[in-house]
PDB file of C-alpha atoms in Angstrom:
ATOM      1  CA  MET A 280       7.438 -28.244  -5.588  1.00 48.00           C
ATOM      2  CA  SER A 281       9.017 -30.145  -2.780  1.00 60.00           C
ATOM      3  CA  GLU A 282       7.681 -31.445   0.791  1.00 75.00           C
ATOM      4  CA  SER A 283       7.347 -29.930   4.174  1.00 82.00           C
ATOM      5  CA  PRO A 284       9.467 -30.770   6.392  1.00 90.00           C
ATOM      6  CA  LEU A 285       8.212 -32.265   9.511  1.00 94.00           C
ATOM      7  CA  ILE A 286       8.174 -31.029  12.240  1.00 95.00           C
ATOM      8  CA  GLU A 287       8.573 -33.324  15.942  1.00 97.00           C
ATOM      9  CA  TYR A 288       5.484 -32.318  18.485  1.00 98.00           C
ATOM     10  CA  ARG A 289       4.752 -33.213  21.938  1.00 98.00           C
ATOM     11  CA  GLY A 290       2.133 -33.707  24.351  1.00 98.00           C
ATOM     12  CA  ASN A 291       0.496 -34.778  27.570  1.00 98.00           C
ATOM     13  CA  CYS A 292      -1.924 -34.662  29.482  1.00 98.00           C
ATOM     14  CA  HIS A 293      -1.723 -32.365  32.183  1.00 98.00           C
ATOM     15  CA  CYS A 294      -0.305 -34.111  34.923  1.00 97.00           C
ATOM     16  CA  ALA A 295       1.573 -36.144  32.648  1.00 98.00           C
ATOM     17  CA  ALA A 296       0.804 -39.397  33.412  1.00 98.00           C
ATOM     18  CA  PHE A 297       0.101 -39.886  29.648  1.00 99.00           C
ATOM     19  CA  LYS A 298       3.491 -37.923  27.263  1.00 99.00           C
ATOM     20  CA  PHE A 299       2.745 -38.379  23.476  1.00 99.00           C
ATOM     21  CA  THR A 300       5.251 -37.247  20.372  1.00 98.00           C
ATOM     22  CA  PHE A 301       4.169 -36.459  16.318  1.00 98.00           C
ATOM     23  CA  LYS A 302       5.947 -35.946  13.243  1.00 97.00           C
ATOM     24  CA  ALA A 303       4.015 -33.507  11.315  1.00 96.00           C
ATOM     25  CA  PRO A 304       4.208 -30.198   8.710  1.00 95.00           C
ATOM     26  CA  GLU A 305       3.888 -27.196  10.266  1.00 96.00           C
ATOM     27  CA  ILE A 306       0.539 -26.172  11.671  1.00 96.00           C
ATOM     28  CA  LYS A 307      -0.977 -23.528  10.563  1.00 95.00           C
ATOM     29  CA  GLN A 308      -5.150 -24.253  11.346  1.00 96.00           C
ATOM     30  CA  THR A 309      -6.846 -26.103  13.528  1.00 96.00           C
ATOM     31  CA  PHE A 310     -10.955 -28.551  12.785  1.00 96.00           C
ATOM     32  CA  ALA A 311     -12.732 -28.333  15.392  1.00 95.00           C
ATOM     33  CA  CYS A 312     -16.689 -29.956  15.225  1.00 94.00           C
ATOM     34  CA  ASN A 313     -20.231 -28.784  16.948  1.00 93.00           C
ATOM     35  CA  CYS A 314     -21.603 -32.107  17.858  1.00 93.00           C
ATOM     36  CA  SER A 315     -22.609 -32.774  21.419  1.00 94.00           C
ATOM     37  CA  ILE A 316     -18.756 -33.613  22.643  1.00 96.00           C
ATOM     38  CA  CYS A 317     -16.954 -31.482  21.012  1.00 96.00           C
ATOM     39  CA  HIS A 318     -18.368 -28.640  22.025  1.00 95.00           C
ATOM     40  CA  LYS A 319     -17.982 -29.368  25.995  1.00 97.00           C
ATOM     41  CA  ASN A 320     -14.903 -30.157  25.561  1.00 97.00           C
ATOM     42  CA  SER A 321     -14.350 -27.169  23.314  1.00 97.00           C
ATOM     43  CA  TYR A 322     -11.642 -30.104  20.963  1.00 97.00           C
ATOM     44  CA  LEU A 323      -9.356 -28.172  18.888  1.00 97.00           C
ATOM     45  CA  TRP A 324      -7.905 -31.015  16.506  1.00 97.00           C
ATOM     46  CA  GLY A 325      -5.040 -32.071  14.556  1.00 97.00           C
ATOM     47  CA  PHE A 326      -4.434 -35.368  12.490  1.00 96.00           C
ATOM     48  CA  PRO A 327      -1.637 -36.634  12.770  1.00 96.00           C
ATOM     49  CA  PRO A 328      -0.248 -37.717   9.193  1.00 93.00           C
ATOM     50  CA  GLU A 329       1.684 -41.004  10.759  1.00 93.00           C
ATOM     51  CA  GLY A 330      -0.130 -41.857  14.409  1.00 95.00           C
ATOM     52  CA  ILE A 331       1.905 -40.936  17.421  1.00 98.00           C
ATOM     53  CA  VAL A 332       4.425 -42.519  19.068  1.00 98.00           C
ATOM     54  CA  VAL A 333       3.586 -42.615  23.055  1.00 98.00           C
ATOM     55  CA  VAL A 334       6.783 -41.841  25.118  1.00 98.00           C
ATOM     56  CA  LYS A 335       4.811 -42.186  28.856  1.00 98.00           C
ATOM     57  CA  GLY A 336       1.858 -44.362  30.002  1.00 98.00           C
ATOM     58  CA  ASP A 337      -0.249 -46.545  27.990  1.00 98.00           C
ATOM     59  CA  LEU A 338      -2.862 -45.203  25.079  1.00 96.00           C
ATOM     60  CA  ASP A 339      -5.016 -48.276  27.054  1.00 95.00           C
ATOM     61  CA  LYS A 340      -3.891 -48.730  30.163  1.00 98.00           C
ATOM     62  CA  THR A 341      -2.785 -44.677  31.193  1.00 99.00           C
ATOM     63  CA  LEU A 342      -6.340 -43.575  29.609  1.00 98.00           C
ATOM     64  CA  LYS A 343      -9.791 -43.795  29.730  1.00 98.00           C
ATOM     65  CA  THR A 344     -11.912 -44.298  27.309  1.00 98.00           C
ATOM     66  CA  TYR A 345     -15.673 -42.555  26.542  1.00 98.00           C
ATOM     67  CA  GLU A 346     -17.670 -43.650  23.570  1.00 95.00           C
ATOM     68  CA  PHE A 347     -21.312 -43.144  22.833  1.00 91.00           C
ATOM     69  CA  GLY A 348     -23.198 -42.992  19.658  1.00 84.00           C
ATOM     70  CA  ASN A 349     -23.004 -44.977  17.032  1.00 82.00           C
ATOM     71  CA  ARG A 350     -19.124 -46.006  19.074  1.00 82.00           C
ATOM     72  CA  LYS A 351     -17.271 -45.181  15.863  1.00 85.00           C
ATOM     73  CA  LEU A 352     -15.387 -42.494  17.832  1.00 92.00           C
ATOM     74  CA  LEU A 353     -12.478 -43.797  21.123  1.00 96.00           C
ATOM     75  CA  HIS A 354     -11.961 -40.964  23.118  1.00 97.00           C
ATOM     76  CA  LYS A 355      -9.353 -41.112  26.360  1.00 98.00           C
ATOM     77  CA  PHE A 356      -8.649 -39.101  28.741  1.00 99.00           C
ATOM     78  CA  CYS A 357      -6.566 -38.696  31.146  1.00 99.00           C
ATOM     79  CA  PRO A 358      -8.624 -40.311  34.872  1.00 99.00           C
ATOM     80  CA  THR A 359      -6.323 -38.590  37.668  1.00 98.00           C
ATOM     81  CA  CYS A 360      -6.331 -34.932  35.496  1.00 98.00           C
ATOM     82  CA  GLY A 361      -9.117 -34.699  33.270  1.00 98.00           C
ATOM     83  CA  THR A 362      -6.928 -33.856  30.037  1.00 98.00           C
ATOM     84  CA  SER A 363      -9.244 -35.382  27.032  1.00 98.00           C
ATOM     85  CA  VAL A 364      -6.139 -35.975  25.342  1.00 98.00           C
ATOM     86  CA  LEU A 365      -7.168 -37.461  21.610  1.00 98.00           C
ATOM     87  CA  ALA A 366      -9.812 -39.943  20.255  1.00 97.00           C
ATOM     88  CA  CYS A 367      -9.339 -42.835  17.832  1.00 96.00           C
ATOM     89  CA  LYS A 368     -11.237 -44.525  15.724  1.00 91.00           C
ATOM     90  CA  PRO A 369     -11.148 -48.454  14.233  1.00 86.00           C
ATOM     91  CA  ASP A 370      -9.289 -48.119  11.682  1.00 88.00           C
ATOM     92  CA  GLY A 371      -6.728 -47.195  14.092  1.00 87.00           C
ATOM     93  CA  ARG A 372      -6.555 -43.621  12.944  1.00 92.00           C
ATOM     94  CA  VAL A 373      -5.699 -41.007  15.529  1.00 96.00           C
ATOM     95  CA  GLU A 374      -6.938 -37.953  16.876  1.00 97.00           C
ATOM     96  CA  VAL A 375      -5.305 -35.553  18.449  1.00 98.00           C
ATOM     97  CA  ASN A 376      -7.014 -32.813  21.153  1.00 98.00           C
ATOM     98  CA  LEU A 377      -3.877 -29.804  19.222  1.00 98.00           C
ATOM     99  CA  ARG A 378      -4.470 -28.004  22.868  1.00 98.00           C
ATOM    100  CA  CYS A 379      -2.147 -30.723  24.682  1.00 98.00           C
ATOM    101  CA  LEU A 380       0.733 -30.710  22.688  1.00 98.00           C
ATOM    102  CA  HIS A 381       4.097 -28.709  25.646  1.00 95.00           C
ATOM    103  CA  GLU A 382       4.735 -24.937  24.640  1.00 90.00           C
ATOM    104  CA  PHE A 383       2.119 -25.203  22.148  1.00 92.00           C
ATOM    105  CA  ASP A 384      -0.645 -22.008  21.552  1.00 91.00           C
ATOM    106  CA  ALA A 385      -3.386 -24.193  19.296  1.00 92.00           C
ATOM    107  CA  VAL A 386      -6.350 -21.318  20.358  1.00 90.00           C
ATOM    108  CA  ARG A 387      -3.631 -18.871  18.628  1.00 92.00           C
ATOM    109  CA  LEU A 388      -4.581 -20.137  15.271  1.00 94.00           C
ATOM    110  CA  PRO A 389      -7.307 -20.096  12.351  1.00 93.00           C
ATOM    111  CA  ILE A 390      -9.715 -22.650  12.687  1.00 93.00           C
ATOM    112  CA  GLY A 391      -9.796 -24.339   9.481  1.00 90.00           C
ATOM    113  CA  ALA A 392     -13.273 -26.410   8.635  1.00 79.00           C
ATOM    114  CA  THR A 393     -15.913 -27.184  11.561  1.00 84.00           C
ATOM    115  CA  SER A 394     -17.981 -30.334  11.509  1.00 86.00           C
ATOM    116  CA  ASN A 395     -21.490 -30.288  11.149  1.00 86.00           C
ATOM    117  CA  LEU A 396     -22.231 -33.294  12.975  1.00 82.00           C
ATOM    118  CA  ALA A 397     -24.478 -31.926  15.933  1.00 82.00           C
ATOM    119  CA  SER A 398     -27.267 -33.133  13.410  1.00 80.00           C
ATOM    120  CA  LYS A 399     -26.406 -36.351  12.538  1.00 82.00           C
ATOM    121  CA  GLU A 400     -27.643 -39.573  13.720  1.00 73.00           C
ATOM    122  CA  PRO A 401     -27.705 -40.766  16.483  1.00 83.00           C
ATOM    123  CA  LEU A 402     -28.616 -37.673  17.794  1.00 86.00           C
ATOM    124  CA  TYR A 403     -27.652 -36.749  21.595  1.00 92.00           C
ATOM    125  CA  ASN A 404     -30.118 -37.624  24.307  1.00 92.00           C
ATOM    126  CA  VAL A 405     -29.792 -34.187  26.535  1.00 94.00           C
ATOM    127  CA  PRO A 406     -29.905 -35.594  29.986  1.00 95.00           C
ATOM    128  CA  GLU A 407     -32.957 -34.664  32.916  1.00 96.00           C
ATOM    129  CA  PRO A 408     -32.948 -31.553  33.997  1.00 95.00           C
ATOM    130  CA  VAL A 409     -32.307 -31.423  37.512  1.00 96.00           C
ATOM    131  CA  GLN A 410     -35.663 -31.136  39.381  1.00 92.00           C
ATOM    132  CA  PHE A 411     -35.889 -28.502  41.778  1.00 87.00           C
ATOM    133  CA  ASP A 412     -39.159 -26.963  44.376  1.00 84.00           C
ATOM    134  CA  SER A 413     -39.345 -22.951  42.753  1.00 79.00           C
ATOM    135  CA  VAL A 414     -37.421 -19.936  42.116  1.00 78.00           C
ATOM    136  CA  LEU A 415     -37.442 -16.762  43.449  1.00 79.00           C
ATOM    137  CA  GLU A 416     -40.019 -14.607  40.772  1.00 82.00           C
ATOM    138  CA  GLY A 417     -37.360 -13.507  37.991  1.00 82.00           C
ATOM    139  CA  ALA A 418     -35.130 -16.347  38.639  1.00 87.00           C
ATOM    140  CA  ILE A 419     -33.462 -17.546  35.205  1.00 90.00           C
ATOM    141  CA  VAL A 420     -32.407 -21.455  35.641  1.00 92.00           C
ATOM    142  CA  TYR A 421     -29.573 -22.936  33.443  1.00 95.00           C
ATOM    143  CA  GLN A 422     -29.637 -26.528  33.522  1.00 96.00           C
ATOM    144  CA  GLY A 423     -26.049 -28.714  33.039  1.00 97.00           C
ATOM    145  CA  SER A 424     -24.452 -31.659  32.377  1.00 98.00           C
ATOM    146  CA  CYS A 425     -21.654 -33.517  31.866  1.00 98.00           C
ATOM    147  CA  HIS A 426     -21.787 -35.899  28.272  1.00 98.00           C
ATOM    148  CA  CYS A 427     -22.624 -38.589  29.833  1.00 98.00           C
ATOM    149  CA  GLY A 428     -25.131 -37.108  32.382  1.00 98.00           C
ATOM    150  CA  ALA A 429     -23.637 -38.654  35.604  1.00 99.00           C
ATOM    151  CA  ILE A 430     -23.188 -35.211  36.492  1.00 99.00           C
ATOM    152  CA  ARG A 431     -25.960 -32.294  36.513  1.00 98.00           C
ATOM    153  CA  TYR A 432     -26.789 -29.113  37.896  1.00 97.00           C
ATOM    154  CA  ALA A 433     -29.416 -26.160  37.862  1.00 96.00           C
ATOM    155  CA  HIS A 434     -27.863 -22.426  37.988  1.00 94.00           C
ATOM    156  CA  ILE A 435     -30.816 -20.426  39.808  1.00 92.00           C
ATOM    157  CA  ALA A 436     -28.924 -17.084  38.604  1.00 90.00           C
ATOM    158  CA  SER A 437     -30.454 -13.313  39.713  1.00 87.00           C
ATOM    159  CA  GLU A 438     -29.772 -12.289  36.294  1.00 89.00           C
ATOM    160  CA  PRO A 439     -29.096 -13.337  32.004  1.00 91.00           C
ATOM    161  CA  LEU A 440     -25.719 -14.336  31.383  1.00 93.00           C
ATOM    162  CA  LYS A 441     -23.683 -11.805  30.425  1.00 93.00           C
ATOM    163  CA  GLU A 442     -19.876 -12.724  30.293  1.00 95.00           C
ATOM    164  CA  ARG A 443     -17.920 -15.652  30.296  1.00 96.00           C
ATOM    165  CA  THR A 444     -13.993 -16.065  31.778  1.00 96.00           C
ATOM    166  CA  GLU A 445     -11.919 -17.932  29.661  1.00 96.00           C
ATOM    167  CA  CYS A 446      -7.957 -18.589  31.808  1.00 95.00           C
ATOM    168  CA  ASN A 447      -4.835 -18.898  29.726  1.00 95.00           C
ATOM    169  CA  CYS A 448      -3.378 -21.637  32.695  1.00 94.00           C
ATOM    170  CA  SER A 449      -2.208 -25.436  31.385  1.00 95.00           C
ATOM    171  CA  ILE A 450      -4.965 -26.606  32.894  1.00 96.00           C
ATOM    172  CA  CYS A 451      -7.792 -24.493  31.227  1.00 96.00           C
ATOM    173  CA  THR A 452      -6.048 -24.052  28.412  1.00 96.00           C
ATOM    174  CA  ARG A 453      -5.712 -28.082  28.034  1.00 97.00           C
ATOM    175  CA  ASP A 454      -9.391 -28.323  29.027  1.00 97.00           C
ATOM    176  CA  GLY A 455     -11.143 -25.876  26.398  1.00 97.00           C
ATOM    177  CA  VAL A 456     -12.551 -24.316  29.161  1.00 98.00           C
ATOM    178  CA  ALA A 457     -15.353 -21.416  29.512  1.00 97.00           C
ATOM    179  CA  TRP A 458     -15.662 -20.392  33.135  1.00 97.00           C
ATOM    180  CA  ILE A 459     -18.932 -18.319  34.205  1.00 95.00           C
ATOM    181  CA  TYR A 460     -19.237 -17.477  38.157  1.00 91.00           C
ATOM    182  CA  PRO A 461     -22.145 -17.451  39.600  1.00 88.00           C
ATOM    183  CA  GLY A 462     -22.360 -15.176  42.842  1.00 72.00           C
ATOM    184  CA  LEU A 463     -22.915 -15.387  45.687  1.00 56.00           C
ATOM    185  CA  THR A 464     -26.745 -15.231  46.347  1.00 55.00           C
ATOM    186  CA  SER A 465     -27.291 -17.177  43.088  1.00 69.00           C
ATOM    187  CA  GLY A 466     -27.613 -20.616  43.554  1.00 85.00           C
ATOM    188  CA  VAL A 467     -26.038 -24.303  42.364  1.00 92.00           C
ATOM    189  CA  ILE A 468     -27.770 -27.335  41.933  1.00 93.00           C
ATOM    190  CA  PHE A 469     -25.490 -30.320  41.513  1.00 96.00           C
ATOM    191  CA  GLU A 470     -26.316 -33.858  41.669  1.00 97.00           C
ATOM    192  CA  GLY A 471     -23.690 -37.195  40.785  1.00 98.00           C
ATOM    193  CA  LEU A 472     -21.067 -35.617  42.595  1.00 98.00           C
ATOM    194  CA  SER A 473     -19.979 -38.992  43.526  1.00 98.00           C
ATOM    195  CA  SER A 474     -19.001 -38.910  39.315  1.00 99.00           C
ATOM    196  CA  LEU A 475     -16.952 -36.478  39.870  1.00 99.00           C
ATOM    197  CA  THR A 476     -12.503 -36.499  40.621  1.00 98.00           C
ATOM    198  CA  GLU A 477     -11.001 -33.504  42.001  1.00 98.00           C
ATOM    199  CA  TYR A 478      -7.335 -32.208  40.089  1.00 97.00           C
ATOM    200  CA  THR A 479      -5.374 -29.143  41.313  1.00 92.00           C
ATOM    201  CA  LEU A 480      -2.132 -28.348  40.617  1.00 84.00           C
ATOM    202  CA  PRO A 481       0.557 -29.869  43.076  1.00 78.00           C
ATOM    203  CA  VAL A 482       1.370 -26.990  45.885  1.00 77.00           C
ATOM    204  CA  LYS A 483       1.854 -26.161  48.312  1.00 76.00           C
ATOM    205  CA  GLU A 484      -1.531 -24.968  50.152  1.00 76.00           C
ATOM    206  CA  PRO A 485      -4.361 -25.359  46.917  1.00 80.00           C
ATOM    207  CA  VAL A 486      -6.762 -22.538  46.983  1.00 84.00           C
ATOM    208  CA  VAL A 487      -9.377 -23.746  43.219  1.00 90.00           C
ATOM    209  CA  TYR A 488      -9.634 -27.724  41.724  1.00 94.00           C
ATOM    210  CA  HIS A 489     -10.883 -28.525  39.444  1.00 97.00           C
ATOM    211  CA  GLY A 490     -14.001 -31.008  38.903  1.00 98.00           C
ATOM    212  CA  PHE A 491     -14.718 -33.537  35.812  1.00 99.00           C
ATOM    213  CA  CYS A 492     -16.795 -35.947  35.037  1.00 99.00           C
ATOM    214  CA  SER A 493     -14.916 -39.638  36.016  1.00 99.00           C
ATOM    215  CA  ILE A 494     -17.193 -41.618  33.543  1.00 98.00           C
ATOM    216  CA  CYS A 495     -16.723 -39.212  30.225  1.00 98.00           C
ATOM    217  CA  GLY A 496     -14.582 -36.851  31.304  1.00 98.00           C
ATOM    218  CA  VAL A 497     -15.711 -33.327  30.511  1.00 99.00           C
ATOM    219  CA  SER A 498     -14.590 -30.810  32.897  1.00 99.00           C
ATOM    220  CA  ILE A 499     -17.455 -29.440  34.501  1.00 98.00           C
ATOM    221  CA  ARG A 500     -16.290 -27.081  37.499  1.00 97.00           C
ATOM    222  CA  GLU A 501     -14.206 -25.166  39.937  1.00 95.00           C
ATOM    223  CA  ARG A 502     -14.424 -25.207  43.525  1.00 93.00           C
ATOM    224  CA  PHE A 503     -12.612 -22.684  45.699  1.00 89.00           C
ATOM    225  CA  GLU A 504     -11.630 -22.776  48.795  1.00 83.00           C
ATOM    226  CA  PRO A 505     -12.411 -20.333  51.979  1.00 74.00           C
ATOM    227  CA  GLY A 506      -9.135 -17.192  51.546  1.00 63.00           C
ATOM    228  CA  GLU A 507      -9.193 -13.856  50.632  1.00 48.00           C
ATOM    229  CA  ILE A 508      -8.421 -14.785  47.088  1.00 54.00           C
ATOM    230  CA  ASN A 509     -12.114 -15.863  46.731  1.00 53.00           C
ATOM    231  CA  ARG A 510     -14.200 -14.028  48.653  1.00 52.00           C
ATOM    232  CA  ASP A 511     -16.897 -13.178  46.090  1.00 60.00           C
ATOM    233  CA  ARG A 512     -16.937 -17.402  44.768  1.00 68.00           C
ATOM    234  CA  LYS A 513     -17.472 -20.316  45.632  1.00 83.00           C
ATOM    235  CA  VAL A 514     -18.213 -22.260  42.231  1.00 91.00           C
ATOM    236  CA  ALA A 515     -17.679 -21.933  38.634  1.00 94.00           C
ATOM    237  CA  LEU A 516     -19.107 -23.284  36.109  1.00 97.00           C
ATOM    238  CA  ASN A 517     -17.583 -24.489  32.810  1.00 98.00           C
ATOM    239  CA  ALA A 518     -20.559 -22.573  30.642  1.00 97.00           C
ATOM    240  CA  ARG A 519     -20.063 -25.678  27.122  1.00 97.00           C
ATOM    241  CA  THR A 520     -21.695 -27.735  29.962  1.00 98.00           C
ATOM    242  CA  ILE A 521     -25.408 -26.005  29.575  1.00 97.00           C
ATOM    243  CA  ASN A 522     -27.970 -27.481  27.564  1.00 95.00           C
ATOM    244  CA  ASP A 523     -29.183 -25.258  25.937  1.00 84.00           C
ATOM    245  CA  PRO A 524     -31.657 -27.527  23.125  1.00 68.00           C
ATOM    246  CA  GLY A 525     -33.272 -24.270  22.403  1.00 67.00           C
ATOM    247  CA  GLY A 526     -30.905 -22.073  21.472  1.00 72.00           C
ATOM    248  CA  THR A 527     -31.656 -19.127  24.087  1.00 76.00           C
ATOM    249  CA  VAL A 528     -27.742 -19.464  25.132  1.00 87.00           C
ATOM    250  CA  ASP A 529     -24.935 -18.538  22.884  1.00 90.00           C
ATOM    251  CA  LEU A 530     -21.975 -18.194  24.452  1.00 92.00           C
ATOM    252  CA  ASP A 531     -20.282 -16.191  20.713  1.00 90.00           C
ATOM    253  CA  LYS A 532     -22.606 -12.846  22.010  1.00 93.00           C
ATOM    254  CA  LEU A 533     -21.394 -12.964  25.974  1.00 95.00           C
ATOM    255  CA  GLU A 534     -18.409 -10.737  26.325  1.00 96.00           C
ATOM    256  CA  LEU A 535     -14.761 -11.832  26.501  1.00 96.00           C
ATOM    257  CA  VAL A 536     -12.665 -12.229  29.629  1.00 96.00           C
ATOM    258  CA  ILE A 537      -8.871 -13.015  29.529  1.00 95.00           C
ATOM    259  CA  PHE A 538      -7.543 -14.182  32.640  1.00 94.00           C
ATOM    260  CA  ASP A 539      -3.628 -14.442  32.694  1.00 94.00           C
ATOM    261  CA  GLY A 540      -3.098 -17.595  34.961  1.00 91.00           C
ATOM    262  CA  LYS A 541      -0.106 -17.722  32.478  1.00 91.00           C
ATOM    263  CA  ALA A 542       1.084 -14.307  34.693  1.00 93.00           C
ATOM    264  CA  VAL A 543      -0.283 -15.694  38.526  1.00 87.00           C
ATOM    265  CA  LEU A 544       0.242 -19.156  38.527  1.00 87.00           C
ATOM    266  CA  PRO A 545       3.404 -21.419  39.131  1.00 87.00           C
ATOM    267  CA  ALA A 546       5.157 -22.442  35.563  1.00 91.00           C
ATOM    268  CA  TYR A 547       4.183 -24.863  34.368  1.00 93.00           C
ATOM    269  CA  ASP A 548       6.985 -28.322  33.986  1.00 93.00           C
ATOM    270  CA  ALA A 549       5.296 -31.771  32.430  1.00 95.00           C
ATOM    271  CA  GLY A 550       9.016 -32.644  31.904  1.00 94.00           C
ATOM    272  CA  TRP A 551      10.196 -32.538  28.891  1.00 95.00           C
TER     273      TRP A 551
END
């Protein structure tokens, strides 16, 4: 039986400071993992059989490294735009976040397998919850954080979560985010915002700023500039960052709302 022909795939972080290629047979499925950081980043993994070729930037100088636990995987993200691009193993093998591929819709592909690493030692230590004085009777508090815990928040909601929004724009697709929008009557208390880096599209008058942790790269929130388009919104939270050790928040059971960001935002150009 003849071998499958190789296809060249191209990928980049959103700001295109880091660009790479690799050759592989046609990618027909992705791979996921339920560990703490894969859940927060919603990684869709691919495994280039011959590694990658860096065509712009540097694996260690352009990208920032985050490691935790047994430190057997080096997670690489762009410190400018926050895109989590890939992970490196000690033996040199590279795992690519397929969300970063250029003109390639990894989300449409089936997930071939999900690694059950959430229960493997060492277990993830959930960051301490944000402390506050009191809440109104009947309020529900959702505690969340980036992976390293440098940025934490408490979302004080008047009712249980009902829906999540996923956007197909070039930033949100790469970040793998699932947005929830606290209403103007809800409250969000943040701690550690000094570790937050904000990134936005290179447009004349930005209205949305994507915020991610400068230490671990996890996307935490969107901040909206006041204006007609955002009159009912001040901030969006990435629901994947909710810390739920009790298992009471099942994102898959929330109503999924798809926002066609591709259609309303300027066409994305990574310079390929």
